[in-house]
Coordinates of C-alpha atoms and ligand atoms in Angstrom, one line a residue:
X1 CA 2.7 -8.6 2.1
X2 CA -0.4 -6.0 2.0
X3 CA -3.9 -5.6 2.6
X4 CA -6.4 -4.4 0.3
X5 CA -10.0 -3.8 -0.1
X6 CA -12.5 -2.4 -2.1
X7 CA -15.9 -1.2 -2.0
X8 CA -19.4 -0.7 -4.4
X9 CA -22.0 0.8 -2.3
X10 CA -24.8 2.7 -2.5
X11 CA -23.8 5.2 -0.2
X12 CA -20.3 7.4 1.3
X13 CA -17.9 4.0 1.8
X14 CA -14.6 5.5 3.3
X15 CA -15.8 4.8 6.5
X16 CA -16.4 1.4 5.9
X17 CA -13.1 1.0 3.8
X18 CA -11.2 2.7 6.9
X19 CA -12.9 0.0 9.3
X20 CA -12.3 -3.2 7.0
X21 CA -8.6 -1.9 6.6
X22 CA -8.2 -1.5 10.5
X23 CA -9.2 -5.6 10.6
X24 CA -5.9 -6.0 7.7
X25 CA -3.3 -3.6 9.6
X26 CA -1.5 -7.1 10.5
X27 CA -1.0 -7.4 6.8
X28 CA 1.0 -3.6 6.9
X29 CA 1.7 -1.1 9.2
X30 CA 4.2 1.3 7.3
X31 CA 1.8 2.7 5.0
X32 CA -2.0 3.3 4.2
X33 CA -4.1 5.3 1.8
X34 CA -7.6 4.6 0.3
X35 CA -9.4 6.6 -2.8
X36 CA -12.7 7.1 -3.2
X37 CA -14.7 7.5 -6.8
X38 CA -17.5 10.5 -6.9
X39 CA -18.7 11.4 -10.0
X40 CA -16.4 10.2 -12.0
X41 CA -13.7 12.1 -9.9
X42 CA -10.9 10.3 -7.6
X43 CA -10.1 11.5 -4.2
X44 CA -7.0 10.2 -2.7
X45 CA -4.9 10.3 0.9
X46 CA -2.1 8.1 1.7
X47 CA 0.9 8.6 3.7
X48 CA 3.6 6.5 5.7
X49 CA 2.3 4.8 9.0
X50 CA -0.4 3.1 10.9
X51 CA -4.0 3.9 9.4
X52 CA -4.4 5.7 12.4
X53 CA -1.2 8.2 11.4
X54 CA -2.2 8.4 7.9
X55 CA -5.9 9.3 8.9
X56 CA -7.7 12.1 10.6
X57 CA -11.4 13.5 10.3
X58 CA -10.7 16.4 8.0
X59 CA -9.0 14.1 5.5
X60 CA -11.6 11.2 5.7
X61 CA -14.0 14.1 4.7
X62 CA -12.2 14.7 1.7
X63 CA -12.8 10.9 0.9
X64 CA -16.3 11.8 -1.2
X65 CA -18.0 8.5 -3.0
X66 CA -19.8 5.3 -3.0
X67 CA -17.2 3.2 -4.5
X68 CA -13.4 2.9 -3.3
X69 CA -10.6 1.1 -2.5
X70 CA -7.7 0.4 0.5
X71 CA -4.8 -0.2 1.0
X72 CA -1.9 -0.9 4.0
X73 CA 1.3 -1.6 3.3
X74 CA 3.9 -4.1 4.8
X75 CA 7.6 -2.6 5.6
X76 CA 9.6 -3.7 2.7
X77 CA 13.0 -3.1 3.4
X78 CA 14.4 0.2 1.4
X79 CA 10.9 1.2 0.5
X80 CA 9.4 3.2 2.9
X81 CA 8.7 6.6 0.7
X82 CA 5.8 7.7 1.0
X83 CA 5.4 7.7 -3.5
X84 CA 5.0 4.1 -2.9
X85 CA 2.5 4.2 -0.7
X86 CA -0.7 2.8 -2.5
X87 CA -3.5 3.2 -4.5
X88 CA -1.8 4.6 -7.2
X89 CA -3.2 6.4 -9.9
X90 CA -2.7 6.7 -14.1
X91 CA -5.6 9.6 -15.7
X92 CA -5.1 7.7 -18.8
X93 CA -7.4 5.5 -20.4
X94 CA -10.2 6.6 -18.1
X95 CA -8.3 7.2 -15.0
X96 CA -7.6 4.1 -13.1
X97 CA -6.8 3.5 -9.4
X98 CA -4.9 0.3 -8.3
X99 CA -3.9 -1.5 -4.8
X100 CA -1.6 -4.4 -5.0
X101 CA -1.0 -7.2 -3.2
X102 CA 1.8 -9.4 -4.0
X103 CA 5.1 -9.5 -6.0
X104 CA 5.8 -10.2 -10.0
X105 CA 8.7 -12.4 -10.8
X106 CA 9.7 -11.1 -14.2
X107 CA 9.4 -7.1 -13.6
X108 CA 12.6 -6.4 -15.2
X109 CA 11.2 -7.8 -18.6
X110 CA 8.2 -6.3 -18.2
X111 CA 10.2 -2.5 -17.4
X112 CA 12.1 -2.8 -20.1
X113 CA 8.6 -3.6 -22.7
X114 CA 6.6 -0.5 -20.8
X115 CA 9.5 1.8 -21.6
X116 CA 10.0 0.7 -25.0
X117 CA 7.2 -0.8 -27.1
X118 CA 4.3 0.8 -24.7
X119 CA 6.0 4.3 -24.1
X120 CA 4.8 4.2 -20.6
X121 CA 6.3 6.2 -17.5
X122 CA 7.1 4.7 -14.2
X123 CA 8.0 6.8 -11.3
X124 CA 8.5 4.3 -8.4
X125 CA 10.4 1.2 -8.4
X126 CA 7.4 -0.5 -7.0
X127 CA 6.1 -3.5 -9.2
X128 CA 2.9 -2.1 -8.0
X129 CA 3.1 0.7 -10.7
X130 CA 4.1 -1.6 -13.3
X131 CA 1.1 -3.3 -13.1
X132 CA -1.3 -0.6 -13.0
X133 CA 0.4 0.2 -16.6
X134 CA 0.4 -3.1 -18.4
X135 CA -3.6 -3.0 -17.3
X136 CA -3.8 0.7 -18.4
X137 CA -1.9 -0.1 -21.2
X138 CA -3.8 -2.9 -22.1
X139 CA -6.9 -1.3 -21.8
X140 CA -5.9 1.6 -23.8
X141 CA -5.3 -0.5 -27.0
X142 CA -9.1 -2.0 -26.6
X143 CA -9.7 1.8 -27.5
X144 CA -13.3 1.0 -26.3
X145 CA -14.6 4.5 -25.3
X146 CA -17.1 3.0 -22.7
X147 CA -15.2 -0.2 -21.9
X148 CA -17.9 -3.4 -21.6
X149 CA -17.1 -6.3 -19.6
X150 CA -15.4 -8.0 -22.5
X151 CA -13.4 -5.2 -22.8
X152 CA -12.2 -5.5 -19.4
X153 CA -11.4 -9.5 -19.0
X154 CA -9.7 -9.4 -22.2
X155 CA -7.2 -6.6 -20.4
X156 CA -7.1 -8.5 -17.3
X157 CA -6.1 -11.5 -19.2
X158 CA -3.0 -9.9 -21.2
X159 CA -2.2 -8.6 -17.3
X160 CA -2.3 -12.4 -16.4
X161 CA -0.1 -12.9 -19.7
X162 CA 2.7 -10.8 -18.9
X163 CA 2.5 -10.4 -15.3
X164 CA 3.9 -13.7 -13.8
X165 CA 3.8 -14.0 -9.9
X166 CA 1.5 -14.2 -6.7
X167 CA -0.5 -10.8 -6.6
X168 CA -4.1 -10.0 -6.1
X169 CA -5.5 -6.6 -7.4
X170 CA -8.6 -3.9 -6.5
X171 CA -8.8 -1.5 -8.9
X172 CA -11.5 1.2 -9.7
X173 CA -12.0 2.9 -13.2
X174 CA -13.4 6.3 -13.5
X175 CA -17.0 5.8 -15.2
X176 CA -16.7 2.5 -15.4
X177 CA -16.4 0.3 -12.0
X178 CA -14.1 -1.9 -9.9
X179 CA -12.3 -4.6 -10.7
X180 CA -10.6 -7.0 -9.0
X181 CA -8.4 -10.1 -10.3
X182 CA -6.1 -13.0 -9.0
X183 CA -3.3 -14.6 -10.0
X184 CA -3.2 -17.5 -12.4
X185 CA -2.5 -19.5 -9.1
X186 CA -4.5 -18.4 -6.6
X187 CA -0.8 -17.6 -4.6
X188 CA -1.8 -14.8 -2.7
X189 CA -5.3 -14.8 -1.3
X190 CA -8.9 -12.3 -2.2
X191 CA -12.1 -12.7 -0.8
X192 CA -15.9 -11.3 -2.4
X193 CA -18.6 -10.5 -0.4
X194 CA -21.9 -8.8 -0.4
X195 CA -24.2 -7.1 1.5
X196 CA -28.3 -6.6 0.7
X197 CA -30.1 -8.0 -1.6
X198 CA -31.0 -7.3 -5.4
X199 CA -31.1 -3.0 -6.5
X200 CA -29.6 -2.8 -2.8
X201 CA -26.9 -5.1 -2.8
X202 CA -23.3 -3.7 -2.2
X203 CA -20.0 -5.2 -2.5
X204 CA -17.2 -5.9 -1.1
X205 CA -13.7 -7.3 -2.3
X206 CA -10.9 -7.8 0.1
X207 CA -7.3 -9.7 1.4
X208 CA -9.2 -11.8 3.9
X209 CA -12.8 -12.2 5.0
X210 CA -12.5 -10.6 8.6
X211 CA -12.3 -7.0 6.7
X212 CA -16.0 -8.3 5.1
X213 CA -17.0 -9.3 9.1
X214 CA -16.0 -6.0 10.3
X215 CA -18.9 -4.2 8.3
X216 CA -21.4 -6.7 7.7
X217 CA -20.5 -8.2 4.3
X218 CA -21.0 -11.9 3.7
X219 CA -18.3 -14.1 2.7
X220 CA -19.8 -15.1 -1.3
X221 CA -16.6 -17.0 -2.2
X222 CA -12.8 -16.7 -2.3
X223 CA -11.9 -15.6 -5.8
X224 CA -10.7 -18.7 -8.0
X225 CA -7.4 -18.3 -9.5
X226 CA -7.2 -16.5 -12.7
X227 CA -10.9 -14.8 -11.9
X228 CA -11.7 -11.4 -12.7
X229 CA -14.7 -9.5 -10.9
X230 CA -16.2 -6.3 -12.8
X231 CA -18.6 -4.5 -11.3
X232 CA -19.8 -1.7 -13.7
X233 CA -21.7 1.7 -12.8
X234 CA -25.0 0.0 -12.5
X235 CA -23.8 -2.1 -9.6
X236 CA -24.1 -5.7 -11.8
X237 CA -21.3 -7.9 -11.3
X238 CA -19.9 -9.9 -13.7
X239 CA -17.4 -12.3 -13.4
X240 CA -15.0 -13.9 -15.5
X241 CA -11.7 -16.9 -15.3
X242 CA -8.9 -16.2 -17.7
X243 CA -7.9 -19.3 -19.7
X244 CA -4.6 -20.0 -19.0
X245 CA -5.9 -20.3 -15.0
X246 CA -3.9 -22.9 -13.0
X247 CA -4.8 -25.0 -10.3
X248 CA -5.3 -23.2 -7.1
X249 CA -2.3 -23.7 -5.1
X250 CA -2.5 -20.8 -2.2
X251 CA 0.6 -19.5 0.3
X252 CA 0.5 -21.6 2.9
X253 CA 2.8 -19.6 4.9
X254 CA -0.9 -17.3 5.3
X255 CA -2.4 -20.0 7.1
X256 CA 0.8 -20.2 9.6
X257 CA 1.3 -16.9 10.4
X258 CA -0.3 -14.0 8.2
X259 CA -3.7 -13.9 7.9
X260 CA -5.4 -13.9 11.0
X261 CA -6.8 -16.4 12.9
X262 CA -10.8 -15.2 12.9
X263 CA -10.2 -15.2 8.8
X264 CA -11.6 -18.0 6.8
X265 CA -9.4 -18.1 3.8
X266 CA -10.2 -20.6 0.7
X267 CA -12.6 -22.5 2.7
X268 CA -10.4 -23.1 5.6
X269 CA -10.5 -21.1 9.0
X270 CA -7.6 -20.3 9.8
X271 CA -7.6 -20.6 13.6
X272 CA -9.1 -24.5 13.1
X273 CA -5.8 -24.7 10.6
X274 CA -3.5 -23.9 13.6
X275 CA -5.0 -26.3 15.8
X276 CA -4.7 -28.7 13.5
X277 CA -1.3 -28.3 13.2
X278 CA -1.4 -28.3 17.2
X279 CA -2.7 -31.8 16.7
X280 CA -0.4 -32.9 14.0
X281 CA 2.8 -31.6 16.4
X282 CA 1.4 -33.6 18.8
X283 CA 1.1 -36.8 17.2
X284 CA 4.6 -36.5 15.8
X285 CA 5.8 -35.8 19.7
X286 CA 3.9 -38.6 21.0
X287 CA 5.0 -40.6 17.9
X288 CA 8.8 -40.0 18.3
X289 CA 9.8 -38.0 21.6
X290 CA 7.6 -39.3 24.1
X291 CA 10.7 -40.2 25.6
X292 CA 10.9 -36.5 26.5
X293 CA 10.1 -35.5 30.0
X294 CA 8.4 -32.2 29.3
X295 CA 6.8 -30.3 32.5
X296 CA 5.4 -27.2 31.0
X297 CA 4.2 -26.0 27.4
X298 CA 4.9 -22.4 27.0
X299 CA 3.9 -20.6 23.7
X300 CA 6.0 -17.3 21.9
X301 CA 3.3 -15.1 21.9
X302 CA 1.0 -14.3 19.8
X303 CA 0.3 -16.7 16.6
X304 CA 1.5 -20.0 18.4
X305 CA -1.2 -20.2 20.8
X306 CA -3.7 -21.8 19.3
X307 CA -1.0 -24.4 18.4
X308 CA 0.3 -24.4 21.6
X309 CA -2.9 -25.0 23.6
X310 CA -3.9 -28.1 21.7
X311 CA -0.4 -29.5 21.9
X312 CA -0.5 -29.5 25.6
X313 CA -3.9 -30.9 25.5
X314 CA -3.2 -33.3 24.0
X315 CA 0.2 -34.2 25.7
X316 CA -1.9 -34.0 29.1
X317 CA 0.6 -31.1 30.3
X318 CA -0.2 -27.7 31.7
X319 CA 0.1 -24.7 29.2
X320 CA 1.1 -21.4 30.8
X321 CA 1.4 -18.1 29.0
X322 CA 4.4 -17.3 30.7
X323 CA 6.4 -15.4 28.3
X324 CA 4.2 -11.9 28.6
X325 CA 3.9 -9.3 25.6
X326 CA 4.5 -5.6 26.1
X327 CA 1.4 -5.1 23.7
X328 CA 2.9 -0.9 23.9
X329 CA 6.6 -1.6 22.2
X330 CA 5.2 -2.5 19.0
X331 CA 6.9 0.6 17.1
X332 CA 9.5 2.1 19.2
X333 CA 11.9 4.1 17.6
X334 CA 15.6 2.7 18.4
X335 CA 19.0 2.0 16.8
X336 CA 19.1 -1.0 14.4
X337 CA 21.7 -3.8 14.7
X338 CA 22.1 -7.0 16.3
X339 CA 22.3 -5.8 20.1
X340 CA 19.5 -3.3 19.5
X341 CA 17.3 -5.8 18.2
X342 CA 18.3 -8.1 20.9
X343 CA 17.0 -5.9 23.4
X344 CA 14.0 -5.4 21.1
X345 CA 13.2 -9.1 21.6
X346 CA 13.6 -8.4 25.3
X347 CA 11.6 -5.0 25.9
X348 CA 8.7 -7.1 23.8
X349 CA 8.9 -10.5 25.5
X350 CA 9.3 -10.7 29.3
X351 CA 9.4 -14.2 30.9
X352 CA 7.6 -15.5 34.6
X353 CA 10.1 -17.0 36.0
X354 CA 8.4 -19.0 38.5
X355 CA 6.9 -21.3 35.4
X356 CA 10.4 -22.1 34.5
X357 CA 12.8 -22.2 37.3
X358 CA 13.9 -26.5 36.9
X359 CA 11.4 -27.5 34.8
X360 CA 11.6 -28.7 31.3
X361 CA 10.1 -26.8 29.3
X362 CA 8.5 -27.0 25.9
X363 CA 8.7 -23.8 24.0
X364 CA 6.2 -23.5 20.6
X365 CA 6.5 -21.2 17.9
X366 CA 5.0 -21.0 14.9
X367 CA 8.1 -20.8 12.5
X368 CA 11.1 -20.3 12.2
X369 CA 12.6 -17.7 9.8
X370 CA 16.0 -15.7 10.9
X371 CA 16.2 -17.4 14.0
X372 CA 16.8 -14.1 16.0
X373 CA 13.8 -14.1 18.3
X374 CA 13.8 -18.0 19.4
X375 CA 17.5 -17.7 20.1
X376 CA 16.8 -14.5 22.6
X377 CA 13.9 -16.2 24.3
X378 CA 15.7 -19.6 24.4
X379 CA 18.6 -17.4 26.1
X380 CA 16.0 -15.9 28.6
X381 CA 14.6 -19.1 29.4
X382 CA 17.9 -20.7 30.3
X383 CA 18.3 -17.5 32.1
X384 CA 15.4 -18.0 34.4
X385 CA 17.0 -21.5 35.6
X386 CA 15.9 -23.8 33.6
X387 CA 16.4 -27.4 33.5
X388 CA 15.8 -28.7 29.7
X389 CA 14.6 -26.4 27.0
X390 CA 12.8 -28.3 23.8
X391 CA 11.2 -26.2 21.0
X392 CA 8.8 -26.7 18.4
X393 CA 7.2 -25.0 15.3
X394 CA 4.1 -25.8 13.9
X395 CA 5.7 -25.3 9.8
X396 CA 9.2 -26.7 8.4
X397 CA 12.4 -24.9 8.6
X398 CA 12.1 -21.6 6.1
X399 CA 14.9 -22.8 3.9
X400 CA 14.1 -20.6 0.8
X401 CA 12.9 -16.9 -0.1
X402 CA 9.7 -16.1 -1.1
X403 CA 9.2 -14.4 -4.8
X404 CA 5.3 -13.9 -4.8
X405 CA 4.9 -11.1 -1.7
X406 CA 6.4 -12.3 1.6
X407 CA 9.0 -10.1 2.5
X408 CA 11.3 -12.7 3.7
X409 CA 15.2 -12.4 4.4
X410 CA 17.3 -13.4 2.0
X411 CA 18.9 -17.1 1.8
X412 CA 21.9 -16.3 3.5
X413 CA 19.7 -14.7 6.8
X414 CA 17.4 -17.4 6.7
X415 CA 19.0 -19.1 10.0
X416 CA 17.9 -23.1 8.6
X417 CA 19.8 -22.1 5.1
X418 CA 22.6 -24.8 4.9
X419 CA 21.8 -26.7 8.2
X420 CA 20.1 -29.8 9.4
X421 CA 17.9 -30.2 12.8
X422 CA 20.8 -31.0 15.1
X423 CA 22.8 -28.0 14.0
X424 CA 19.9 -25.3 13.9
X425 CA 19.3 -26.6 17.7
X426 CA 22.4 -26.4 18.4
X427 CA 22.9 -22.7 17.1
X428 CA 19.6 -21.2 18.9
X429 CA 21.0 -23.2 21.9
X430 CA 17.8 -25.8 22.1
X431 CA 18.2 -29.5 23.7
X432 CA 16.1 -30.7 20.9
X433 CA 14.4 -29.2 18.3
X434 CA 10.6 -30.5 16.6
X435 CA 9.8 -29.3 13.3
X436 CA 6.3 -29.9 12.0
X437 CA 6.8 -32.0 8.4
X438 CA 5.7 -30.4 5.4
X439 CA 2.9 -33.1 4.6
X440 CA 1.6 -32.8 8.0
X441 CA 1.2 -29.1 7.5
X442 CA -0.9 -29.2 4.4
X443 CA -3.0 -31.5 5.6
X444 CA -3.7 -29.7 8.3
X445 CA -5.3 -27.4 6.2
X446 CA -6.9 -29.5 3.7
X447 CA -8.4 -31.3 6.7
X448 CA -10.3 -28.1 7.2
X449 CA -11.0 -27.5 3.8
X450 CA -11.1 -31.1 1.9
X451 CA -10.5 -29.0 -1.8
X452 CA -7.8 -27.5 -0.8
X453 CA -4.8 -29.6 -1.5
X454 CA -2.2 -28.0 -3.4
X455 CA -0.1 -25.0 -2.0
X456 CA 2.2 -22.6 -2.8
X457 CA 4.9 -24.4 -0.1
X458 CA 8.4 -22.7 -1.9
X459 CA 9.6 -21.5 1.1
X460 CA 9.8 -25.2 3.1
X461 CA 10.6 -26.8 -0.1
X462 CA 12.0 -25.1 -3.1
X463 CA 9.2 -25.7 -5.6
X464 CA 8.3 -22.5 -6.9
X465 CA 4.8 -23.2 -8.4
X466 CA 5.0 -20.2 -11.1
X467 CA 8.0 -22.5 -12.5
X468 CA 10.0 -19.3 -14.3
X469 CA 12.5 -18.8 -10.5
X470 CA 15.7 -20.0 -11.9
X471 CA 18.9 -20.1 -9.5
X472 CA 20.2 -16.9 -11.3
X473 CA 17.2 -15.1 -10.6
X474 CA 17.3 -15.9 -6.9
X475 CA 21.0 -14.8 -6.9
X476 CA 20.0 -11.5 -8.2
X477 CA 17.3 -11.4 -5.5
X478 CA 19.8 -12.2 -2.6
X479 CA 22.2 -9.6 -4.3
X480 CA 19.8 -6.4 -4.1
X481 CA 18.6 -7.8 -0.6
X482 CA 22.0 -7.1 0.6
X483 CA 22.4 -4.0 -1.4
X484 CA 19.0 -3.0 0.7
X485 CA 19.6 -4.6 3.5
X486 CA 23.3 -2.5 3.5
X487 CA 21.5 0.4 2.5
X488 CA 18.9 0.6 4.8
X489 CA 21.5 -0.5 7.6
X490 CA 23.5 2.8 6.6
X491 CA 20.2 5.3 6.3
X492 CA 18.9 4.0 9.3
X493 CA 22.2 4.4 11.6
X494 CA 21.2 7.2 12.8
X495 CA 17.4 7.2 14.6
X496 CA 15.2 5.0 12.8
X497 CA 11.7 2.5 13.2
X498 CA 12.0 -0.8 14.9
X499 CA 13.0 -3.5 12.0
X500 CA 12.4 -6.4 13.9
X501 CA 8.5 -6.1 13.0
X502 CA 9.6 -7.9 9.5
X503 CA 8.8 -11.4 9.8
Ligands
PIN601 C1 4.8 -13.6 15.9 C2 4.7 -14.6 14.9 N1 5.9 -15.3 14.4 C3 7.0 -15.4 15.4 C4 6.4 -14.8 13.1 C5 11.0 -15.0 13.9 C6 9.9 -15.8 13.1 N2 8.6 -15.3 13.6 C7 7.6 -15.4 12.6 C8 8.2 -16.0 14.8 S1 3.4 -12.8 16.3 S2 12.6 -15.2 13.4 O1 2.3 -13.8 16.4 O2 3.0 -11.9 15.3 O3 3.5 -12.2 17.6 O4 12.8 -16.7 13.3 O5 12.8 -14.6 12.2 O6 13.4 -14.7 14.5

């Protein structure tokens, strides 16, 4: 997962990239880097680390231009060079700058093509790269000197032809304008705003709405899948849907935990999704454990909150915030490995134990993925004394990887891989365990947002909407996770960043 942004303006932008960028660090903190676009020219800075690392007044300076685009990246395990880091850059056709935002499902195909028929160089393994060269390569064979807007959707559509996946795109093209494009799905999610009116208006293209909030921009609409946005040099935008466009079916694991909760995202808000799936928790408690004797709802900090406050509502109990976040441990630098994370969970997470000494306590989480961090709290709890401990978590079970951009463990860490409710509580060491269904969760969300009502649910249920993720090609993913995971288990025994920020 990344954030990205771009901006047309009418005056020096990086400012305002920087700012909108600072509202999408949740979607990446291990690496930032905008360019900027001044008279035809590209200025660049990216590096490894928190926008704040990566950026300082004298390079900001160097960020010259009125158009120009952003980008953070999420820690993706094994790739944390600092060549990866995005936008990247091809001079030729034009000189093009691109920030990604998502995965493709069929890169090795697509490798194999670039080297071959299209005599293209990659130098990263990042699928990033390999779309910035079917685009350049696409554009390239238009052969249009001054490309023209048909020019440029008829690219972006042979990108949505060979590219299969979840991804959203900003790029910029020297002398010729921005342009930004979603999948054929609508999987991972893009925003267009503006600001001013008529020869004044700017624009501003990002992951989620709160990065148009931050500097004034107004939310114009959520891209619709398949859509392409060109802005050319004049400032008019022009906007496009490439043909073979399905219908909109966005990750719904955004509206759980990623975006955040002041975003409004395809219509819905986000923070009225996760108190909706407070409510919809609630009901199903009420519906078939009211036999339990809960005392005290207590939520794992931060995202289950909102979830947690309206289930107690609703229940009539009190909620307490009693497990309370060291906001400072965020990126320590320790050992990996399972005792190092362990006390990772610890250093982070520190209960009151006055809130649960005897009582029964209902512990709310907003999923489940590895399992690691409820187990520890559930162990701290019982630790404080005590009497029953019940859980929640306002999605399903994660039961499969994600293809299209999450960076998600592999099957065989996914801790509800292979086991129903009764054994998953038994293994994190819960008296009972409530899982939010699946149909409950989307309409949570199209209760918010009445035309949204297909999503991209693969990771609760299997169904991979792109429909090309065969059981082989899942394999091979869970074989180079390990390869990684082993990898970066071996490069990192020695002093190394926190892991336990991945999801
Ligand atoms: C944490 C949000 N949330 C907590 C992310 C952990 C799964 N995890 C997904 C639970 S916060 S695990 O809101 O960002 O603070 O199951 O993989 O251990």
């Amino acid at each position: 997962m990344c954030g990205i942004v771009g901006v047309f303006g009418h005056s020096a932008v990086s400012s305002v990239i920087y700012e909108s960028l600072s509202m999408l660090q949740h979607r990446g903190q291990d690496a930032a880097g905008i360019a900027t676009c001044f008279e035809d020219r590209f200025y660049l800075e990216k590096g490894n680390g928190l926008l704040t690392d990566v950026f300082d007044p004298e390079n900001m300076a160097r960020l010259l231009g009125d158009m120009g685009v952003g980008h953070v990246r999420y820690p993706t395990a094994g790739c944390s060079s600092v060549a990866e880091a995005q936008p990247f850059y091809v001079n030729s056709p034009y000189g093009i700058i691109f920030a990604h935002n998502g995965n493709l499902t069929n890169v090795s195909e697509i490798v194999d093509n670039i080297f071959q028929r299209d005599m293209r160089h990659l130098n990263t393994s990042s699928d990033s790269e390999v779309m910035l060269n079917v685009l350049a390569h696409a554009m390239a064979r238009r052969g249009a000197v001054k490309p023209k807007e048909i020019d440029i959707f008829a690219s972006v559509e042979e990108v949505h032809r060979r590219c299969k996946g979840g991804y959203a795109v900003i790029a910029m093209v020297a002398g010729v304008g921005m342009i930004a494009f979603r999948d054929l799905y609508g999987i991972r999610p893009l925003v267009f705003g503006t600001r001013g009116h008529g020869k004044d208006a700017e624009y501003m293209i990002a992951s989620e709405s709160v990065a148009l909030q931050m500097s004034g921009f107004d939310l114009d609409h959520d891209l619709a899948p398949g859509e392409v946005i060109f802005i050319d040099m004049a400032g008019t935008v022009h906007r496009h849907v490439s043909p073979q466009a399905h219908e909109k079916t966005p990750c719904i694991f955004e509206f759980v935990y990623l975006a955040r909760p002041d975003s409004v995202l395809d219509g819905a808000s986000v923070y009225q999704c996760r108190i909706n799936m407070g409510t919809k928790l609630a009901e199903k408690i009420k519906r078939e454990w009211a036999h339990l004797p809960i005392d005290v709802v207590v939520p794992i900090p931060s995202t289950s909150r909102i979830a947690a406050q309206e289930i107690a509502t609703r229940l009539n109990l009190p909620y307490r915030d009693a497990l309370v976040r060291n906001r400072y441990v965020g990126r320590t630098f320790i050992m990996p490995g399972q005792a190092q994370r362990r006390q990772s969970i610890r250093r982070k997470l520190n209960p009151i134990p006055s809130v649960f000494k005897g009582k029964n306590v209902l512990l709310v989480d907003d999923s489940i993925v590895r399992g690691t961090t409820i187990k520890e709290i559930i162990a701290m709890v019982w630790e404080q004394g005590a009497n029953k401990v019940y859980v929640c978590s306002a999605a399903p079970p994660v039961r499969f990887p994600n293809v299209y951009g999450i960076d998600m463990p592999a099957r065989s860490e996914l801790i509800a891989s292979g086991r129903n409710v009764q054994e998953l509580a038994k293994e994190i060491g819960a008296d009972e365990l409530i899982f939010q269904d699946l149909e409950d969760l989307k309409q949570a969300i199209s209760d918010v947002s009445p035309g949204l009502t297909h999503f991209d649910t693969a990771i609760f249920d299997g169904v991979y909407v792109t429909g090309d993720i065969t059981e082989e090609y899942l394999n091979t993913l869970e074989r180079k996770r390990n390869d990684t995971a082993k990898h970066t288990e071996d490069v990192t025994s020695h002093i190394t960043r926190n892991l336990t920020a991945h999801i």
